[in-house]
Amino acid sequence: MQSSAIAFSPSLSLSTNSRKLSARGFNPLPLSPPGQRRFSNAPALFASTRRVSPVTCSLKQSGWVSGPNPAVPEPESDGVVVRATAETAGAAETPGSKSFADTLVLGSLFGLWYLFNIYFNIYNKQVLKAFHYPMTVTLIQFAVGTVLVVLMWTFNLYKRPKISGGQLAAILPLAMVHTLGNLFTNMSLGKVAVSFTHTIKAMEPFFSVVLSAMFLGEFPTLWVVSSLLPIVGGVALASMTEASFNWAGFWSAMASNLTNQSRNVLSKKFMVKKEESLDNITLFSIITIMSFFLMAPAAIFVEGVKFTPSYLQAAGLNVKQLCTRSLLAALCFHAYQQVSYMILQRVSPVTHSVGNCVKRVVVIVTSVLFFRTPVSPINSLGTGIALAGVFLYSRVKRIKPMPKTA
């Protein structure tokens, strides 16, 4: 569904699973004194030996790169043990095979990201067509996500964080706009075609640029501004020729863009202290739980209790089918966002943005085919122009402005 990942510089945590040494009877590494890093000087230790890929390579994969410190020499014994271990590991696993494995894992994650997103949009649209209560649908999605997060922390599938009161206060605005963003998207999906909702949501870069300039003082380059023109023009062209167009669906999707990009701006503005930073998966998990508690009283107050079997049967709905599709939509909703953050930990934000653009194209095409949405040639042209502008935007974001000379 929603394209944007929370704009953090992720603070990742190393895996607690220790790598097993090969059976040559090496003694474990002795503990180093406090303040002294064991592997930071690994490149210097191997200067007189053949080149190998020591422990530093495995650290880069998870995002932690510890640079060498030539000023602090390591003990001779540590150097011998590390060199022997590295040579043994290198014999069992070559850099080429490791690179291929990493690429295979990343490709699989992208495939799951797209697949979960496609099924979420299909099941979610089917639920919203039969059950016209978007706030209750959004509440169910947050409830299922909350249960999954609690199970993940309970069974130590992911480390349960220790959150301070100051962090919760900083996360609360993010949870509020996250809740509104998902609610507005569901409202739009209930009113217009899935393809049209995602075409409008292609305008997220426009809101990102405007809000960043207003609240962060980050003014766009000429290249970025130029890439926004086809986005706005393409969305306008698609809107004028959309068969399912109505203003409620249009403005709900636009409000979703505004709130989702506000979340990114708030994350940059409030969560800036490195010692208080959280990795993206942990942050998303906390926001999911907070969104559930924010959404529950609002949904019950506005729409009432509409999810009981007795009410659904009285409304003439297929209770089993509706509950099954609601559960599948909620599972896919949580799964694709979790996978999105896992990808963000492995690639740059620009690569993630390009992948998100391709994902939107895949979702639009599959939804048109599945629901047999009538699409005119001009409508297709407008959608294509908008998506091409999003792709161009993701590329030109890497162009840095020239530094001013004195």
mmCIF file of C-alpha atoms in Angstrom:
data_model
loop_
_atom_site.group_PDB
_atom_site.id
_atom_site.type_symbol
_atom_site.label_atom_id
_atom_site.label_comp_id
_atom_site.label_asym_id
_atom_site.label_seq_id
_atom_site.Cartn_x
_atom_site.Cartn_y
_atom_site.Cartn_z
ATOM 1 C CA MET A 1 0.000 0.000 0.000
ATOM 2 C CA GLN A 2 1.777 3.002 1.282
ATOM 3 C CA SER A 3 5.013 3.676 -0.381
ATOM 4 C CA SER A 4 7.076 5.629 1.981
ATOM 5 C CA ALA A 5 9.324 4.078 4.543
ATOM 6 C CA ILE A 6 10.085 6.104 7.641
ATOM 7 C CA ALA A 7 12.988 8.327 6.786
ATOM 8 C CA PHE A 8 15.502 7.228 9.386
ATOM 9 C CA SER A 9 19.163 6.635 9.338
ATOM 10 C CA PRO A 10 18.631 3.139 10.713
ATOM 11 C CA SER A 11 20.453 2.146 13.851
ATOM 12 C CA LEU A 12 20.781 -1.558 13.262
ATOM 13 C CA SER A 13 21.643 -4.180 15.836
ATOM 14 C CA LEU A 14 24.056 -7.014 15.295
ATOM 15 C CA SER A 15 22.648 -10.513 15.247
ATOM 16 C CA THR A 16 23.063 -12.444 18.464
ATOM 17 C CA ASN A 17 23.688 -15.697 16.604
ATOM 18 C CA SER A 18 27.383 -16.460 16.739
ATOM 19 C CA ARG A 19 29.112 -17.946 13.706
ATOM 20 C CA LYS A 20 30.392 -21.457 14.249
ATOM 21 C CA LEU A 21 34.084 -22.024 13.708
ATOM 22 C CA SER A 22 35.232 -24.909 11.563
ATOM 23 C CA ALA A 23 36.291 -28.026 13.407
ATOM 24 C CA ARG A 24 40.034 -27.435 13.623
ATOM 25 C CA GLY A 25 40.135 -26.988 17.346
ATOM 26 C CA PHE A 26 40.838 -23.263 17.492
ATOM 27 C CA ASN A 27 40.507 -21.649 20.856
ATOM 28 C CA PRO A 28 37.920 -18.871 21.086
ATOM 29 C CA LEU A 29 39.181 -15.321 20.896
ATOM 30 C CA PRO A 30 40.177 -13.868 24.250
ATOM 31 C CA LEU A 31 38.146 -10.954 25.461
ATOM 32 C CA SER A 32 39.744 -7.595 24.802
ATOM 33 C CA PRO A 33 40.065 -4.977 27.515
ATOM 34 C CA PRO A 34 37.313 -2.361 27.714
ATOM 35 C CA GLY A 35 37.603 0.384 25.117
ATOM 36 C CA GLN A 36 39.727 -1.760 22.755
ATOM 37 C CA ARG A 37 38.140 -3.072 19.550
ATOM 38 C CA ARG A 38 39.244 -6.533 18.461
ATOM 39 C CA PHE A 39 38.611 -6.470 14.760
ATOM 40 C CA SER A 40 39.009 -2.800 13.929
ATOM 41 C CA ASN A 41 42.662 -3.315 12.932
ATOM 42 C CA ALA A 42 42.117 -6.489 10.905
ATOM 43 C CA PRO A 43 43.299 -5.017 7.570
ATOM 44 C CA ALA A 44 46.615 -3.982 9.122
ATOM 45 C CA LEU A 45 47.162 -7.441 10.564
ATOM 46 C CA PHE A 46 46.923 -9.084 7.160
ATOM 47 C CA ALA A 47 49.307 -6.733 5.368
ATOM 48 C CA SER A 48 52.036 -9.371 5.320
ATOM 49 C CA THR A 49 49.790 -12.300 4.428
ATOM 50 C CA ARG A 50 47.738 -13.198 1.433
ATOM 51 C CA ARG A 51 44.534 -11.216 0.973
ATOM 52 C CA VAL A 52 41.473 -12.758 2.550
ATOM 53 C CA SER A 53 37.998 -11.574 3.527
ATOM 54 C CA PRO A 54 38.087 -11.451 7.334
ATOM 55 C CA VAL A 55 35.340 -10.592 9.766
ATOM 56 C CA THR A 56 34.964 -7.078 8.368
ATOM 57 C CA CYS A 57 33.043 -8.362 5.307
ATOM 58 C CA SER A 58 30.311 -9.969 7.362
ATOM 59 C CA LEU A 59 29.865 -6.779 9.332
ATOM 60 C CA LYS A 60 29.313 -4.698 6.194
ATOM 61 C CA GLN A 61 26.423 -6.873 5.183
ATOM 62 C CA SER A 62 24.348 -5.854 8.184
ATOM 63 C CA GLY A 63 25.245 -2.213 7.933
ATOM 64 C CA TRP A 64 27.998 -1.936 10.523
ATOM 65 C CA VAL A 65 31.361 -0.917 9.123
ATOM 66 C CA SER A 66 34.127 -0.445 11.659
ATOM 67 C CA GLY A 67 37.068 1.381 10.163
ATOM 68 C CA PRO A 68 40.653 0.391 10.965
ATOM 69 C CA ASN A 69 42.568 2.193 13.665
ATOM 70 C CA PRO A 70 46.280 1.997 12.785
ATOM 71 C CA ALA A 71 47.270 3.828 15.943
ATOM 72 C CA VAL A 72 46.280 0.913 18.167
ATOM 73 C CA PRO A 73 48.209 -2.258 17.298
ATOM 74 C CA GLU A 74 46.618 -5.593 18.103
ATOM 75 C CA PRO A 75 48.437 -8.331 20.080
ATOM 76 C CA GLU A 76 50.348 -10.902 18.075
ATOM 77 C CA SER A 77 48.301 -13.823 19.389
ATOM 78 C CA ASP A 78 45.021 -12.232 18.343
ATOM 79 C CA GLY A 79 46.408 -11.630 14.884
ATOM 80 C CA VAL A 80 47.394 -15.277 14.426
ATOM 81 C CA VAL A 81 43.996 -16.602 15.553
ATOM 82 C CA VAL A 82 42.022 -14.145 13.419
ATOM 83 C CA ARG A 83 44.165 -14.874 10.345
ATOM 84 C CA ALA A 84 43.763 -18.636 10.688
ATOM 85 C CA THR A 85 40.028 -18.349 11.219
ATOM 86 C CA ALA A 86 39.651 -16.081 8.218
ATOM 87 C CA GLU A 87 41.603 -18.427 5.971
ATOM 88 C CA THR A 88 39.492 -21.381 7.093
ATOM 89 C CA ALA A 89 36.263 -19.489 6.503
ATOM 90 C CA GLY A 90 37.523 -18.263 3.144
ATOM 91 C CA ALA A 91 38.174 -21.798 2.020
ATOM 92 C CA ALA A 92 34.600 -22.801 2.791
ATOM 93 C CA GLU A 93 32.893 -19.681 1.447
ATOM 94 C CA THR A 94 34.284 -17.621 -1.414
ATOM 95 C CA PRO A 95 33.408 -13.915 -1.864
ATOM 96 C CA GLY A 96 31.711 -14.736 -5.163
ATOM 97 C CA SER A 97 29.333 -17.257 -3.615
ATOM 98 C CA LYS A 98 28.593 -14.888 -0.748
ATOM 99 C CA SER A 99 27.805 -12.063 -3.157
ATOM 100 C CA PHE A 100 25.483 -14.332 -5.133
ATOM 101 C CA ALA A 101 23.737 -15.412 -1.929
ATOM 102 C CA ASP A 102 23.248 -11.781 -0.869
ATOM 103 C CA THR A 103 21.814 -10.918 -4.279
ATOM 104 C CA LEU A 104 19.483 -13.910 -4.117
ATOM 105 C CA VAL A 105 18.233 -12.898 -0.661
ATOM 106 C CA LEU A 106 17.690 -9.297 -1.757
ATOM 107 C CA GLY A 107 15.828 -10.391 -4.889
ATOM 108 C CA SER A 108 13.620 -12.668 -2.797
ATOM 109 C CA LEU A 109 12.815 -9.802 -0.433
ATOM 110 C CA PHE A 110 11.829 -7.562 -3.353
ATOM 111 C CA GLY A 111 9.608 -10.344 -4.698
ATOM 112 C CA LEU A 112 7.897 -10.790 -1.316
ATOM 113 C CA TRP A 113 7.495 -7.010 -0.983
ATOM 114 C CA TYR A 114 5.638 -6.834 -4.293
ATOM 115 C CA LEU A 115 3.641 -10.022 -3.707
ATOM 116 C CA PHE A 116 2.407 -9.014 -0.240
ATOM 117 C CA ASN A 117 1.493 -5.560 -1.547
ATOM 118 C CA ILE A 118 -0.481 -6.973 -4.478
ATOM 119 C CA TYR A 119 -2.475 -9.341 -2.272
ATOM 120 C CA PHE A 120 -3.056 -6.640 0.321
ATOM 121 C CA ASN A 121 -4.611 -4.301 -2.239
ATOM 122 C CA ILE A 122 -6.776 -7.059 -3.726
ATOM 123 C CA TYR A 123 -8.100 -8.411 -0.414
ATOM 124 C CA ASN A 124 -8.454 -4.943 1.078
ATOM 125 C CA LYS A 125 -10.476 -3.693 -1.893
ATOM 126 C CA GLN A 126 -12.765 -6.743 -1.717
ATOM 127 C CA VAL A 127 -13.385 -6.118 1.989
ATOM 128 C CA LEU A 128 -14.054 -2.394 1.523
ATOM 129 C CA LYS A 129 -16.489 -3.038 -1.339
ATOM 130 C CA ALA A 130 -18.631 -5.262 0.888
ATOM 131 C CA PHE A 131 -18.007 -3.597 4.264
ATOM 132 C CA HIS A 132 -18.246 0.208 4.040
ATOM 133 C CA TYR A 133 -16.529 1.057 7.312
ATOM 134 C CA PRO A 134 -12.927 2.132 6.582
ATOM 135 C CA MET A 135 -12.155 3.058 10.189
ATOM 136 C CA THR A 136 -13.103 -0.413 11.417
ATOM 137 C CA VAL A 137 -11.100 -2.033 8.600
ATOM 138 C CA THR A 138 -8.066 0.093 9.528
ATOM 139 C CA LEU A 139 -8.507 -0.843 13.204
ATOM 140 C CA ILE A 140 -8.524 -4.561 12.339
ATOM 141 C CA GLN A 141 -5.290 -4.159 10.370
ATOM 142 C CA PHE A 142 -3.571 -2.440 13.290
ATOM 143 C CA ALA A 143 -4.951 -5.052 15.709
ATOM 144 C CA VAL A 144 -3.520 -7.949 13.705
ATOM 145 C CA GLY A 145 -0.204 -6.097 13.383
ATOM 146 C CA THR A 146 -0.118 -5.520 17.147
ATOM 147 C CA VAL A 147 -0.644 -9.227 17.820
ATOM 148 C CA LEU A 148 2.179 -10.113 15.414
ATOM 149 C CA VAL A 149 4.540 -7.629 17.068
ATOM 150 C CA VAL A 150 3.768 -8.973 20.555
ATOM 151 C CA LEU A 151 4.357 -12.551 19.384
ATOM 152 C CA MET A 152 7.607 -11.503 17.709
ATOM 153 C CA TRP A 153 8.871 -9.940 20.930
ATOM 154 C CA THR A 154 7.545 -12.732 23.165
ATOM 155 C CA PHE A 155 9.327 -15.519 21.264
ATOM 156 C CA ASN A 156 12.500 -13.412 20.767
ATOM 157 C CA LEU A 157 12.139 -13.390 16.979
ATOM 158 C CA TYR A 158 13.194 -9.758 17.248
ATOM 159 C CA LYS A 159 14.707 -8.032 20.247
ATOM 160 C CA ARG A 160 12.176 -6.224 22.396
ATOM 161 C CA PRO A 161 13.296 -2.598 22.757
ATOM 162 C CA LYS A 162 13.598 -0.566 25.909
ATOM 163 C CA ILE A 163 11.710 2.651 25.271
ATOM 164 C CA SER A 164 11.995 5.756 27.402
ATOM 165 C CA GLY A 165 9.229 8.275 28.007
ATOM 166 C CA GLY A 166 11.038 10.819 25.861
ATOM 167 C CA GLN A 167 11.155 8.405 22.944
ATOM 168 C CA LEU A 168 7.454 7.629 23.249
ATOM 169 C CA ALA A 169 6.683 11.357 23.235
ATOM 170 C CA ALA A 170 8.743 11.753 20.060
ATOM 171 C CA ILE A 171 7.131 8.730 18.388
ATOM 172 C CA LEU A 172 3.553 9.786 19.205
ATOM 173 C CA PRO A 173 3.288 12.385 16.381
ATOM 174 C CA LEU A 174 4.626 9.776 13.946
ATOM 175 C CA ALA A 175 2.005 7.271 15.116
ATOM 176 C CA MET A 176 -0.763 9.832 14.697
ATOM 177 C CA VAL A 177 0.096 10.674 11.088
ATOM 178 C CA HIS A 178 0.766 6.986 10.352
ATOM 179 C CA THR A 179 -2.739 6.188 11.571
ATOM 180 C CA LEU A 180 -4.284 8.955 9.478
ATOM 181 C CA GLY A 181 -2.271 7.964 6.403
ATOM 182 C CA ASN A 182 -3.534 4.381 6.450
ATOM 183 C CA LEU A 183 -7.092 5.491 7.243
ATOM 184 C CA PHE A 184 -7.192 7.937 4.319
ATOM 185 C CA THR A 185 -5.794 5.282 1.974
ATOM 186 C CA ASN A 186 -8.527 2.842 2.990
ATOM 187 C CA MET A 187 -11.121 5.566 2.530
ATOM 188 C CA SER A 188 -9.840 6.176 -0.991
ATOM 189 C CA LEU A 189 -9.716 2.460 -1.843
ATOM 190 C CA GLY A 190 -13.326 2.171 -0.754
ATOM 191 C CA LYS A 191 -14.414 4.964 -3.098
ATOM 192 C CA VAL A 192 -12.349 4.571 -6.294
ATOM 193 C CA ALA A 193 -10.401 1.907 -8.189
ATOM 194 C CA VAL A 194 -7.148 0.589 -6.725
ATOM 195 C CA SER A 195 -5.257 1.741 -9.817
ATOM 196 C CA PHE A 196 -6.545 5.309 -9.457
ATOM 197 C CA THR A 197 -5.692 5.481 -5.740
ATOM 198 C CA HIS A 198 -2.110 4.447 -6.477
ATOM 199 C CA THR A 199 -1.893 6.859 -9.388
ATOM 200 C CA ILE A 200 -2.793 9.719 -7.042
ATOM 201 C CA LYS A 201 -0.361 8.414 -4.453
ATOM 202 C CA ALA A 202 2.382 8.789 -7.040
ATOM 203 C CA MET A 203 2.323 12.469 -6.010
ATOM 204 C CA GLU A 204 4.061 11.647 -2.715
ATOM 205 C CA PRO A 205 7.388 13.140 -3.936
ATOM 206 C CA PHE A 206 5.614 16.475 -4.524
ATOM 207 C CA PHE A 207 4.416 16.606 -0.911
ATOM 208 C CA SER A 208 7.808 15.446 0.336
ATOM 209 C CA VAL A 209 9.579 18.317 -1.424
ATOM 210 C CA VAL A 210 7.053 20.933 -0.271
ATOM 211 C CA LEU A 211 7.001 19.811 3.372
ATOM 212 C CA SER A 212 10.806 19.462 3.539
ATOM 213 C CA ALA A 213 11.185 23.016 2.255
ATOM 214 C CA MET A 214 8.586 24.372 4.706
ATOM 215 C CA PHE A 215 9.674 22.634 7.910
ATOM 216 C CA LEU A 216 13.268 21.472 7.373
ATOM 217 C CA GLY A 217 14.620 24.224 5.139
ATOM 218 C CA GLU A 218 15.704 21.633 2.534
ATOM 219 C CA PHE A 219 15.068 23.405 -0.755
ATOM 220 C CA PRO A 220 15.007 21.263 -3.920
ATOM 221 C CA THR A 221 17.406 21.534 -6.807
ATOM 222 C CA LEU A 222 16.291 22.524 -10.294
ATOM 223 C CA TRP A 223 16.500 18.870 -11.340
ATOM 224 C CA VAL A 224 14.127 17.800 -8.568
ATOM 225 C CA VAL A 225 11.633 20.536 -9.416
ATOM 226 C CA SER A 226 11.762 19.507 -13.088
ATOM 227 C CA SER A 227 10.990 15.886 -12.187
ATOM 228 C CA LEU A 228 7.865 16.994 -10.288
ATOM 229 C CA LEU A 229 6.256 18.488 -13.399
ATOM 230 C CA PRO A 230 5.467 15.148 -15.129
ATOM 231 C CA ILE A 231 4.207 13.752 -11.814
ATOM 232 C CA VAL A 232 1.664 16.532 -11.316
ATOM 233 C CA GLY A 233 0.744 16.650 -15.006
ATOM 234 C CA GLY A 234 0.331 12.885 -15.282
ATOM 235 C CA VAL A 235 -1.903 12.675 -12.184
ATOM 236 C CA ALA A 236 -4.049 15.545 -13.497
ATOM 237 C CA LEU A 237 -4.418 13.851 -16.894
ATOM 238 C CA ALA A 238 -5.310 10.502 -15.304
ATOM 239 C CA SER A 239 -7.846 12.146 -12.971
ATOM 240 C CA MET A 240 -9.691 13.875 -15.810
ATOM 241 C CA THR A 241 -10.205 10.581 -17.647
ATOM 242 C CA GLU A 242 -10.747 8.208 -14.683
ATOM 243 C CA ALA A 243 -13.990 6.234 -14.961
ATOM 244 C CA SER A 244 -14.320 5.695 -11.190
ATOM 245 C CA PHE A 245 -13.455 9.288 -10.264
ATOM 246 C CA ASN A 246 -15.180 10.936 -7.334
ATOM 247 C CA TRP A 247 -13.999 13.756 -5.141
ATOM 248 C CA ALA A 248 -14.167 11.782 -1.872
ATOM 249 C CA GLY A 249 -11.753 9.148 -3.197
ATOM 250 C CA PHE A 250 -9.510 11.783 -4.778
ATOM 251 C CA TRP A 251 -9.138 13.956 -1.696
ATOM 252 C CA SER A 252 -8.724 10.929 0.589
ATOM 253 C CA ALA A 253 -5.750 9.774 -1.490
ATOM 254 C CA MET A 254 -4.305 13.301 -1.463
ATOM 255 C CA ALA A 255 -4.726 13.463 2.319
ATOM 256 C CA SER A 256 -2.912 10.130 2.547
ATOM 257 C CA ASN A 257 0.003 11.632 0.604
ATOM 258 C CA LEU A 258 0.097 14.614 2.952
ATOM 259 C CA THR A 259 0.052 12.555 6.147
ATOM 260 C CA ASN A 260 2.531 9.924 4.962
ATOM 261 C CA GLN A 261 5.069 12.541 3.933
ATOM 262 C CA SER A 262 4.431 14.475 7.145
ATOM 263 C CA ARG A 263 5.477 11.311 8.962
ATOM 264 C CA ASN A 264 8.811 11.341 7.133
ATOM 265 C CA VAL A 265 9.393 15.019 7.898
ATOM 266 C CA LEU A 266 8.500 14.529 11.565
ATOM 267 C CA SER A 267 10.879 11.577 11.808
ATOM 268 C CA LYS A 268 13.711 13.797 10.613
ATOM 269 C CA LYS A 269 12.702 16.698 12.827
ATOM 270 C CA PHE A 270 12.128 14.924 16.144
ATOM 271 C CA MET A 271 14.104 11.667 16.058
ATOM 272 C CA VAL A 272 17.520 13.183 15.509
ATOM 273 C CA LYS A 273 19.534 12.050 18.546
ATOM 274 C CA LYS A 274 21.715 9.089 17.654
ATOM 275 C CA GLU A 275 21.679 7.724 21.175
ATOM 276 C CA GLU A 276 17.880 7.616 21.023
ATOM 277 C CA SER A 277 17.582 6.308 17.474
ATOM 278 C CA LEU A 278 15.730 3.087 16.724
ATOM 279 C CA ASP A 279 16.064 0.752 13.808
ATOM 280 C CA ASN A 280 13.219 0.927 11.299
ATOM 281 C CA ILE A 281 11.618 -2.431 12.145
ATOM 282 C CA THR A 282 11.483 -1.604 15.855
ATOM 283 C CA LEU A 283 10.105 1.846 15.134
ATOM 284 C CA PHE A 284 7.418 0.442 12.841
ATOM 285 C CA SER A 285 6.466 -2.122 15.484
ATOM 286 C CA ILE A 286 6.042 0.543 18.167
ATOM 287 C CA ILE A 287 4.075 2.793 15.818
ATOM 288 C CA THR A 288 1.765 -0.114 14.926
ATOM 289 C CA ILE A 289 0.899 -0.697 18.583
ATOM 290 C CA MET A 290 0.381 3.015 19.240
ATOM 291 C CA SER A 291 -1.776 3.341 16.106
ATOM 292 C CA PHE A 292 -4.018 0.541 17.343
ATOM 293 C CA PHE A 293 -4.667 2.335 20.638
ATOM 294 C CA LEU A 294 -5.224 5.621 18.795
ATOM 295 C CA MET A 295 -7.601 4.068 16.248
ATOM 296 C CA ALA A 296 -9.721 1.911 18.594
ATOM 297 C CA PRO A 297 -11.672 4.655 20.434
ATOM 298 C CA ALA A 298 -12.076 6.747 17.260
ATOM 299 C CA ALA A 299 -13.429 3.829 15.203
ATOM 300 C CA ILE A 300 -15.880 2.718 17.909
ATOM 301 C CA PHE A 301 -17.066 6.284 18.546
ATOM 302 C CA VAL A 302 -17.605 7.153 14.854
ATOM 303 C CA GLU A 303 -18.681 3.832 13.318
ATOM 304 C CA GLY A 304 -19.771 1.845 16.381
ATOM 305 C CA VAL A 305 -19.170 -1.867 16.920
ATOM 306 C CA LYS A 306 -19.656 -3.174 13.373
ATOM 307 C CA PHE A 307 -17.427 -6.240 13.426
ATOM 308 C CA THR A 308 -19.490 -8.690 15.477
ATOM 309 C CA PRO A 309 -20.779 -11.850 13.715
ATOM 310 C CA SER A 310 -24.377 -10.975 14.619
ATOM 311 C CA TYR A 311 -24.132 -7.560 12.944
ATOM 312 C CA LEU A 312 -22.450 -8.980 9.838
ATOM 313 C CA GLN A 313 -25.117 -11.671 9.485
ATOM 314 C CA ALA A 314 -27.876 -9.109 9.937
ATOM 315 C CA ALA A 315 -26.301 -7.010 7.170
ATOM 316 C CA GLY A 316 -26.477 -10.001 4.835
ATOM 317 C CA LEU A 317 -22.716 -10.463 4.555
ATOM 318 C CA ASN A 318 -20.807 -13.711 4.262
ATOM 319 C CA VAL A 319 -19.170 -13.704 7.701
ATOM 320 C CA LYS A 320 -16.589 -16.406 7.014
ATOM 321 C CA GLN A 321 -15.502 -14.914 3.697
ATOM 322 C CA LEU A 322 -15.326 -11.371 5.051
ATOM 323 C CA CYS A 323 -13.347 -12.382 8.142
ATOM 324 C CA THR A 324 -10.931 -14.498 6.087
ATOM 325 C CA ARG A 325 -10.233 -11.712 3.607
ATOM 326 C CA SER A 326 -9.901 -9.125 6.380
ATOM 327 C CA LEU A 327 -7.357 -11.324 8.177
ATOM 328 C CA LEU A 328 -5.376 -11.979 4.982
ATOM 329 C CA ALA A 329 -5.377 -8.271 4.118
ATOM 330 C CA ALA A 330 -4.119 -7.383 7.603
ATOM 331 C CA LEU A 331 -1.389 -10.043 7.495
ATOM 332 C CA CYS A 332 -0.230 -8.869 4.065
ATOM 333 C CA PHE A 333 -0.349 -5.247 5.254
ATOM 334 C CA HIS A 334 1.987 -5.906 8.152
ATOM 335 C CA ALA A 335 4.179 -8.316 6.189
ATOM 336 C CA TYR A 336 4.888 -6.032 3.245
ATOM 337 C CA GLN A 337 5.826 -3.111 5.501
ATOM 338 C CA GLN A 338 8.158 -5.316 7.558
ATOM 339 C CA VAL A 339 9.805 -6.597 4.370
ATOM 340 C CA SER A 340 10.074 -3.026 3.093
ATOM 341 C CA TYR A 341 12.148 -2.041 6.132
ATOM 342 C CA MET A 342 14.268 -5.181 5.815
ATOM 343 C CA ILE A 343 15.089 -4.097 2.253
ATOM 344 C CA LEU A 344 15.843 -0.564 3.423
ATOM 345 C CA GLN A 345 18.462 -1.981 5.805
ATOM 346 C CA ARG A 346 20.249 -3.620 2.862
ATOM 347 C CA VAL A 347 20.086 -0.967 0.129
ATOM 348 C CA SER A 348 20.361 2.798 -0.166
ATOM 349 C CA PRO A 349 17.247 5.000 0.141
ATOM 350 C CA VAL A 350 17.527 5.840 -3.582
ATOM 351 C CA THR A 351 17.487 2.153 -4.557
ATOM 352 C CA HIS A 352 14.559 1.584 -2.217
ATOM 353 C CA SER A 353 12.726 4.512 -3.835
ATOM 354 C CA VAL A 354 13.284 3.081 -7.315
ATOM 355 C CA GLY A 355 12.021 -0.312 -6.143
ATOM 356 C CA ASN A 356 8.968 1.384 -4.647
ATOM 357 C CA CYS A 357 8.253 3.055 -7.999
ATOM 358 C CA VAL A 358 8.400 -0.312 -9.766
ATOM 359 C CA LYS A 359 6.161 -1.777 -7.059
ATOM 360 C CA ARG A 360 3.513 0.857 -7.726
ATOM 361 C CA VAL A 361 3.545 0.002 -11.422
ATOM 362 C CA VAL A 362 3.128 -3.704 -10.606
ATOM 363 C CA VAL A 363 0.234 -2.995 -8.206
ATOM 364 C CA ILE A 364 -1.572 -0.780 -10.740
ATOM 365 C CA VAL A 365 -1.222 -3.296 -13.572
ATOM 366 C CA THR A 366 -2.276 -6.313 -11.485
ATOM 367 C CA SER A 367 -5.268 -4.490 -9.978
ATOM 368 C CA VAL A 368 -6.467 -3.401 -13.426
ATOM 369 C CA LEU A 369 -6.224 -7.001 -14.667
ATOM 370 C CA PHE A 370 -7.790 -8.580 -11.566
ATOM 371 C CA PHE A 371 -10.729 -6.187 -11.164
ATOM 372 C CA ARG A 372 -11.050 -5.601 -14.935
ATOM 373 C CA THR A 373 -10.959 -1.864 -14.403
ATOM 374 C CA PRO A 374 -11.897 0.106 -17.550
ATOM 375 C CA VAL A 375 -8.914 2.192 -18.588
ATOM 376 C CA SER A 376 -8.880 4.616 -21.514
ATOM 377 C CA PRO A 377 -5.743 5.297 -23.573
ATOM 378 C CA ILE A 378 -5.481 8.846 -22.206
ATOM 379 C CA ASN A 379 -5.876 7.573 -18.663
ATOM 380 C CA SER A 380 -3.088 5.057 -19.255
ATOM 381 C CA LEU A 381 -0.918 7.811 -20.708
ATOM 382 C CA GLY A 382 -1.453 10.039 -17.657
ATOM 383 C CA THR A 383 -0.639 7.196 -15.278
ATOM 384 C CA GLY A 384 2.490 6.333 -17.266
ATOM 385 C CA ILE A 385 3.690 9.955 -17.277
ATOM 386 C CA ALA A 386 3.176 10.256 -13.512
ATOM 387 C CA LEU A 387 5.064 7.022 -12.787
ATOM 388 C CA ALA A 388 7.869 8.026 -15.158
ATOM 389 C CA GLY A 389 8.144 11.286 -13.214
ATOM 390 C CA VAL A 390 8.406 9.350 -9.940
ATOM 391 C CA PHE A 391 11.213 7.240 -11.406
ATOM 392 C CA LEU A 392 12.973 10.377 -12.659
ATOM 393 C CA TYR A 393 12.591 11.972 -9.235
ATOM 394 C CA SER A 394 14.202 8.976 -7.544
ATOM 395 C CA ARG A 395 17.196 9.304 -9.878
ATOM 396 C CA VAL A 396 17.763 13.059 -9.709
ATOM 397 C CA LYS A 397 17.582 13.026 -5.902
ATOM 398 C CA ARG A 398 21.165 11.748 -6.022
ATOM 399 C CA ILE A 399 22.360 14.889 -7.822
ATOM 400 C CA LYS A 400 23.883 17.178 -5.220
ATOM 401 C CA PRO A 401 23.945 20.947 -5.689
ATOM 402 C CA MET A 402 27.321 22.457 -6.538
ATOM 403 C CA PRO A 403 29.077 23.913 -3.480
ATOM 404 C CA LYS A 404 29.255 27.669 -3.426
ATOM 405 C CA THR A 405 32.760 29.035 -3.930
ATOM 406 C CA ALA A 406 33.949 32.156 -2.190
#
